[in-house]
PDB file of C-alpha atoms in Angstrom:
ATOM      1  CA  MET X   1       0.159 -70.712 -43.963  1.00  0.00           C
ATOM      2  CA  LYS X   2       1.105 -67.873 -41.620  1.00  0.00           C
ATOM      3  CA  THR X   3       0.548 -64.224 -42.517  1.00  0.00           C
ATOM      4  CA  VAL X   4       3.324 -61.682 -42.004  1.00  0.00           C
ATOM      5  CA  LEU X   5       2.585 -57.967 -42.235  1.00  0.00           C
ATOM      6  CA  VAL X   6       5.668 -56.135 -43.530  1.00  0.00           C
ATOM      7  CA  VAL X   7       5.651 -52.413 -42.722  1.00  0.00           C
ATOM      8  CA  GLU X   8       8.435 -50.877 -44.793  1.00  0.00           C
ATOM      9  CA  ASP X   9       8.608 -47.734 -46.934  1.00  0.00           C
ATOM     10  CA  SER X  10      11.479 -48.853 -49.207  1.00  0.00           C
ATOM     11  CA  ARG X  11      10.312 -50.723 -52.325  1.00  0.00           C
ATOM     12  CA  THR X  12      13.632 -52.567 -52.499  1.00  0.00           C
ATOM     13  CA  GLU X  13      13.330 -53.770 -48.896  1.00  0.00           C
ATOM     14  CA  GLN X  14       9.690 -54.703 -49.509  1.00  0.00           C
ATOM     15  CA  GLN X  15      10.733 -56.893 -52.440  1.00  0.00           C
ATOM     16  CA  LEU X  16      13.596 -58.522 -50.511  1.00  0.00           C
ATOM     17  CA  LEU X  17      11.472 -59.260 -47.457  1.00  0.00           C
ATOM     18  CA  THR X  18       8.513 -60.464 -49.511  1.00  0.00           C
ATOM     19  CA  GLY X  19      10.692 -62.822 -51.535  1.00  0.00           C
ATOM     20  CA  LEU X  20      12.361 -64.302 -48.453  1.00  0.00           C
ATOM     21  CA  LEU X  21       9.129 -64.753 -46.536  1.00  0.00           C
ATOM     22  CA  GLU X  22       7.121 -66.151 -49.452  1.00  0.00           C
ATOM     23  CA  ARG X  23       9.871 -68.654 -50.310  1.00  0.00           C
ATOM     24  CA  SER X  24       9.656 -69.781 -46.686  1.00  0.00           C
ATOM     25  CA  GLY X  25       5.961 -70.496 -47.113  1.00  0.00           C
ATOM     26  CA  HIS X  26       4.429 -67.385 -45.588  1.00  0.00           C
ATOM     27  CA  ARG X  27       1.705 -65.125 -46.912  1.00  0.00           C
ATOM     28  CA  VAL X  28       2.899 -61.497 -46.984  1.00  0.00           C
ATOM     29  CA  ALA X  29       0.846 -58.321 -46.643  1.00  0.00           C
ATOM     30  CA  LEU X  30       2.582 -54.990 -47.264  1.00  0.00           C
ATOM     31  CA  ALA X  31       2.067 -51.536 -45.809  1.00  0.00           C
ATOM     32  CA  GLU X  32       4.300 -48.601 -46.770  1.00  0.00           C
ATOM     33  CA  SER X  33       3.607 -46.566 -43.629  1.00  0.00           C
ATOM     34  CA  ALA X  34       2.390 -46.864 -40.062  1.00  0.00           C
ATOM     35  CA  GLU X  35      -0.890 -45.258 -41.087  1.00  0.00           C
ATOM     36  CA  LEU X  36      -1.484 -47.802 -43.869  1.00  0.00           C
ATOM     37  CA  ALA X  37      -0.537 -50.605 -41.484  1.00  0.00           C
ATOM     38  CA  LEU X  38      -3.173 -49.448 -38.988  1.00  0.00           C
ATOM     39  CA  THR X  39      -5.755 -49.382 -41.773  1.00  0.00           C
ATOM     40  CA  TRP X  40      -4.760 -52.889 -42.868  1.00  0.00           C
ATOM     41  CA  LEU X  41      -4.932 -54.137 -39.277  1.00  0.00           C
ATOM     42  CA  ALA X  42      -8.427 -52.660 -38.852  1.00  0.00           C
ATOM     43  CA  GLU X  43      -9.730 -54.257 -42.053  1.00  0.00           C
ATOM     44  CA  ASN X  44      -8.167 -57.738 -41.901  1.00  0.00           C
ATOM     45  CA  GLN X  45      -7.664 -60.668 -39.567  1.00  0.00           C
ATOM     46  CA  PRO X  46      -4.614 -60.014 -37.376  1.00  0.00           C
ATOM     47  CA  PRO X  47      -1.364 -61.228 -38.918  1.00  0.00           C
ATOM     48  CA  ASP X  48       0.696 -63.895 -37.210  1.00  0.00           C
ATOM     49  CA  LEU X  49       3.728 -61.580 -37.083  1.00  0.00           C
ATOM     50  CA  ILE X  50       4.737 -58.019 -38.021  1.00  0.00           C
ATOM     51  CA  VAL X  51       8.109 -57.091 -39.532  1.00  0.00           C
ATOM     52  CA  LEU X  52       8.502 -53.397 -38.843  1.00  0.00           C
ATOM     53  CA  ASP X  53      10.917 -50.702 -40.003  1.00  0.00           C
ATOM     54  CA  ILE X  54      11.517 -47.780 -37.657  1.00  0.00           C
ATOM     55  CA  VAL X  55      12.340 -44.856 -39.938  1.00  0.00           C
ATOM     56  CA  MET X  56       9.358 -44.108 -42.198  1.00  0.00           C
ATOM     57  CA  PRO X  57       7.523 -40.983 -43.333  1.00  0.00           C
ATOM     58  CA  GLY X  58       4.784 -39.908 -40.928  1.00  0.00           C
ATOM     59  CA  ALA X  59       4.471 -41.992 -37.796  1.00  0.00           C
ATOM     60  CA  ASN X  60       7.523 -44.147 -37.195  1.00  0.00           C
ATOM     61  CA  GLY X  61       7.739 -47.831 -36.374  1.00  0.00           C
ATOM     62  CA  LEU X  62       8.090 -47.212 -32.648  1.00  0.00           C
ATOM     63  CA  GLU X  63       4.797 -45.315 -32.622  1.00  0.00           C
ATOM     64  CA  LEU X  64       3.098 -48.095 -34.568  1.00  0.00           C
ATOM     65  CA  CYS X  65       4.468 -50.688 -32.152  1.00  0.00           C
ATOM     66  CA  ARG X  66       3.005 -48.782 -29.196  1.00  0.00           C
ATOM     67  CA  GLU X  67      -0.378 -48.528 -30.955  1.00  0.00           C
ATOM     68  CA  VAL X  68      -0.429 -52.255 -31.716  1.00  0.00           C
ATOM     69  CA  ARG X  69       0.476 -53.113 -28.116  1.00  0.00           C
ATOM     70  CA  ALA X  70      -2.351 -50.854 -26.868  1.00  0.00           C
ATOM     71  CA  LYS X  71      -5.041 -52.766 -28.793  1.00  0.00           C
ATOM     72  CA  PRO X  72      -6.294 -55.875 -26.959  1.00  0.00           C
ATOM     73  CA  ALA X  73      -6.932 -57.815 -30.186  1.00  0.00           C
ATOM     74  CA  LEU X  74      -3.411 -57.125 -31.479  1.00  0.00           C
ATOM     75  CA  LYS X  75      -1.181 -56.886 -28.421  1.00  0.00           C
ATOM     76  CA  GLU X  76       0.073 -60.491 -28.582  1.00  0.00           C
ATOM     77  CA  ILE X  77       1.278 -60.316 -32.210  1.00  0.00           C
ATOM     78  CA  PRO X  78       5.066 -60.755 -32.327  1.00  0.00           C
ATOM     79  CA  ILE X  79       6.857 -57.696 -33.727  1.00  0.00           C
ATOM     80  CA  VAL X  80      10.285 -58.023 -35.331  1.00  0.00           C
ATOM     81  CA  PHE X  81      11.960 -54.683 -35.933  1.00  0.00           C
ATOM     82  CA  CYS X  82      14.148 -54.593 -39.039  1.00  0.00           C
ATOM     83  CA  SER X  83      15.975 -51.265 -39.135  1.00  0.00           C
ATOM     84  CA  SER X  84      19.128 -49.531 -40.343  1.00  0.00           C
ATOM     85  CA  LYS X  85      19.418 -47.895 -36.902  1.00  0.00           C
ATOM     86  CA  ASP X  86      22.298 -49.907 -35.486  1.00  0.00           C
ATOM     87  CA  GLN X  87      23.099 -48.383 -32.111  1.00  0.00           C
ATOM     88  CA  GLU X  88      22.562 -50.427 -28.959  1.00  0.00           C
ATOM     89  CA  PHE X  89      20.196 -47.725 -27.667  1.00  0.00           C
ATOM     90  CA  ASP X  90      18.017 -48.133 -30.792  1.00  0.00           C
ATOM     91  CA  ARG X  91      17.699 -51.860 -30.104  1.00  0.00           C
ATOM     92  CA  PHE X  92      17.005 -51.238 -26.402  1.00  0.00           C
ATOM     93  CA  TRP X  93      14.350 -48.617 -27.128  1.00  0.00           C
ATOM     94  CA  ALA X  94      12.579 -50.706 -29.790  1.00  0.00           C
ATOM     95  CA  LEU X  95      12.345 -53.680 -27.452  1.00  0.00           C
ATOM     96  CA  ARG X  96      11.216 -51.401 -24.631  1.00  0.00           C
ATOM     97  CA  GLN X  97       8.358 -50.160 -26.851  1.00  0.00           C
ATOM     98  CA  GLY X  98       7.089 -53.718 -27.197  1.00  0.00           C
ATOM     99  CA  GLY X  99       9.151 -55.284 -29.964  1.00  0.00           C
ATOM    100  CA  ASN X 100      10.042 -58.952 -29.607  1.00  0.00           C
ATOM    101  CA  ALA X 101      13.233 -58.892 -31.690  1.00  0.00           C
ATOM    102  CA  TYR X 102      15.499 -56.414 -33.466  1.00  0.00           C
ATOM    103  CA  ILE X 103      17.464 -57.095 -36.646  1.00  0.00           C
ATOM    104  CA  THR X 104      19.818 -54.523 -38.152  1.00  0.00           C
ATOM    105  CA  LYS X 105      19.932 -53.802 -41.892  1.00  0.00           C
ATOM    106  CA  PRO X 106      21.693 -54.995 -43.865  1.00  0.00           C
ATOM    107  CA  TYR X 107      20.576 -58.280 -42.389  1.00  0.00           C
ATOM    108  CA  ASP X 108      21.626 -61.851 -42.973  1.00  0.00           C
ATOM    109  CA  PRO X 109      18.613 -63.525 -44.653  1.00  0.00           C
ATOM    110  CA  ASP X 110      19.103 -66.637 -42.524  1.00  0.00           C
ATOM    111  CA  GLU X 111      19.039 -64.563 -39.331  1.00  0.00           C
ATOM    112  CA  LEU X 112      15.797 -62.908 -40.407  1.00  0.00           C
ATOM    113  CA  LEU X 113      14.146 -66.214 -41.304  1.00  0.00           C
ATOM    114  CA  GLU X 114      15.331 -67.872 -38.083  1.00  0.00           C
ATOM    115  CA  THR X 115      13.934 -64.996 -36.038  1.00  0.00           C
ATOM    116  CA  VAL X 116      10.605 -65.107 -37.873  1.00  0.00           C
ATOM    117  CA  ALA X 117      10.424 -68.896 -37.450  1.00  0.00           C
ATOM    118  CA  GLU X 118      11.161 -68.567 -33.730  1.00  0.00           C
ATOM    119  CA  TYR X 119       8.154 -66.306 -33.194  1.00  0.00           C
ATOM    120  CA  LEU X 120       5.867 -68.184 -35.574  1.00  0.00           C
ATOM    121  CA  HIS X 121       6.872 -71.473 -33.969  1.00  0.00           C
ATOM    122  CA  ASP X 122       7.682 -72.952 -37.393  1.00  0.00           C
TER     123      ASP X 122
END
């Protein structure tokens, strides 16, 4: 069973993502902020994938992505951005910061699961 760390401040989005991922056979860990995600990453085995929002209180998802990519033990973890920011520049910038994929909210559940499966090699 693969572990997916979901970093998302919206409870509704947390529930949607958790339900989708768990029904697909994944273990889900949740963090409501970049700071809590960094704490989780320091205290647990690295996840197999991170689903990351961009707009959150405190440090944003782009900052967290850069921090993850800077840590040797974490830098290979696939990062899938899932954000309401829908401009082409947002997608470009997120991928430039080290993201592997970018999905715009509202997302098609099948697209999300296909993207996750692609990076988890399911």
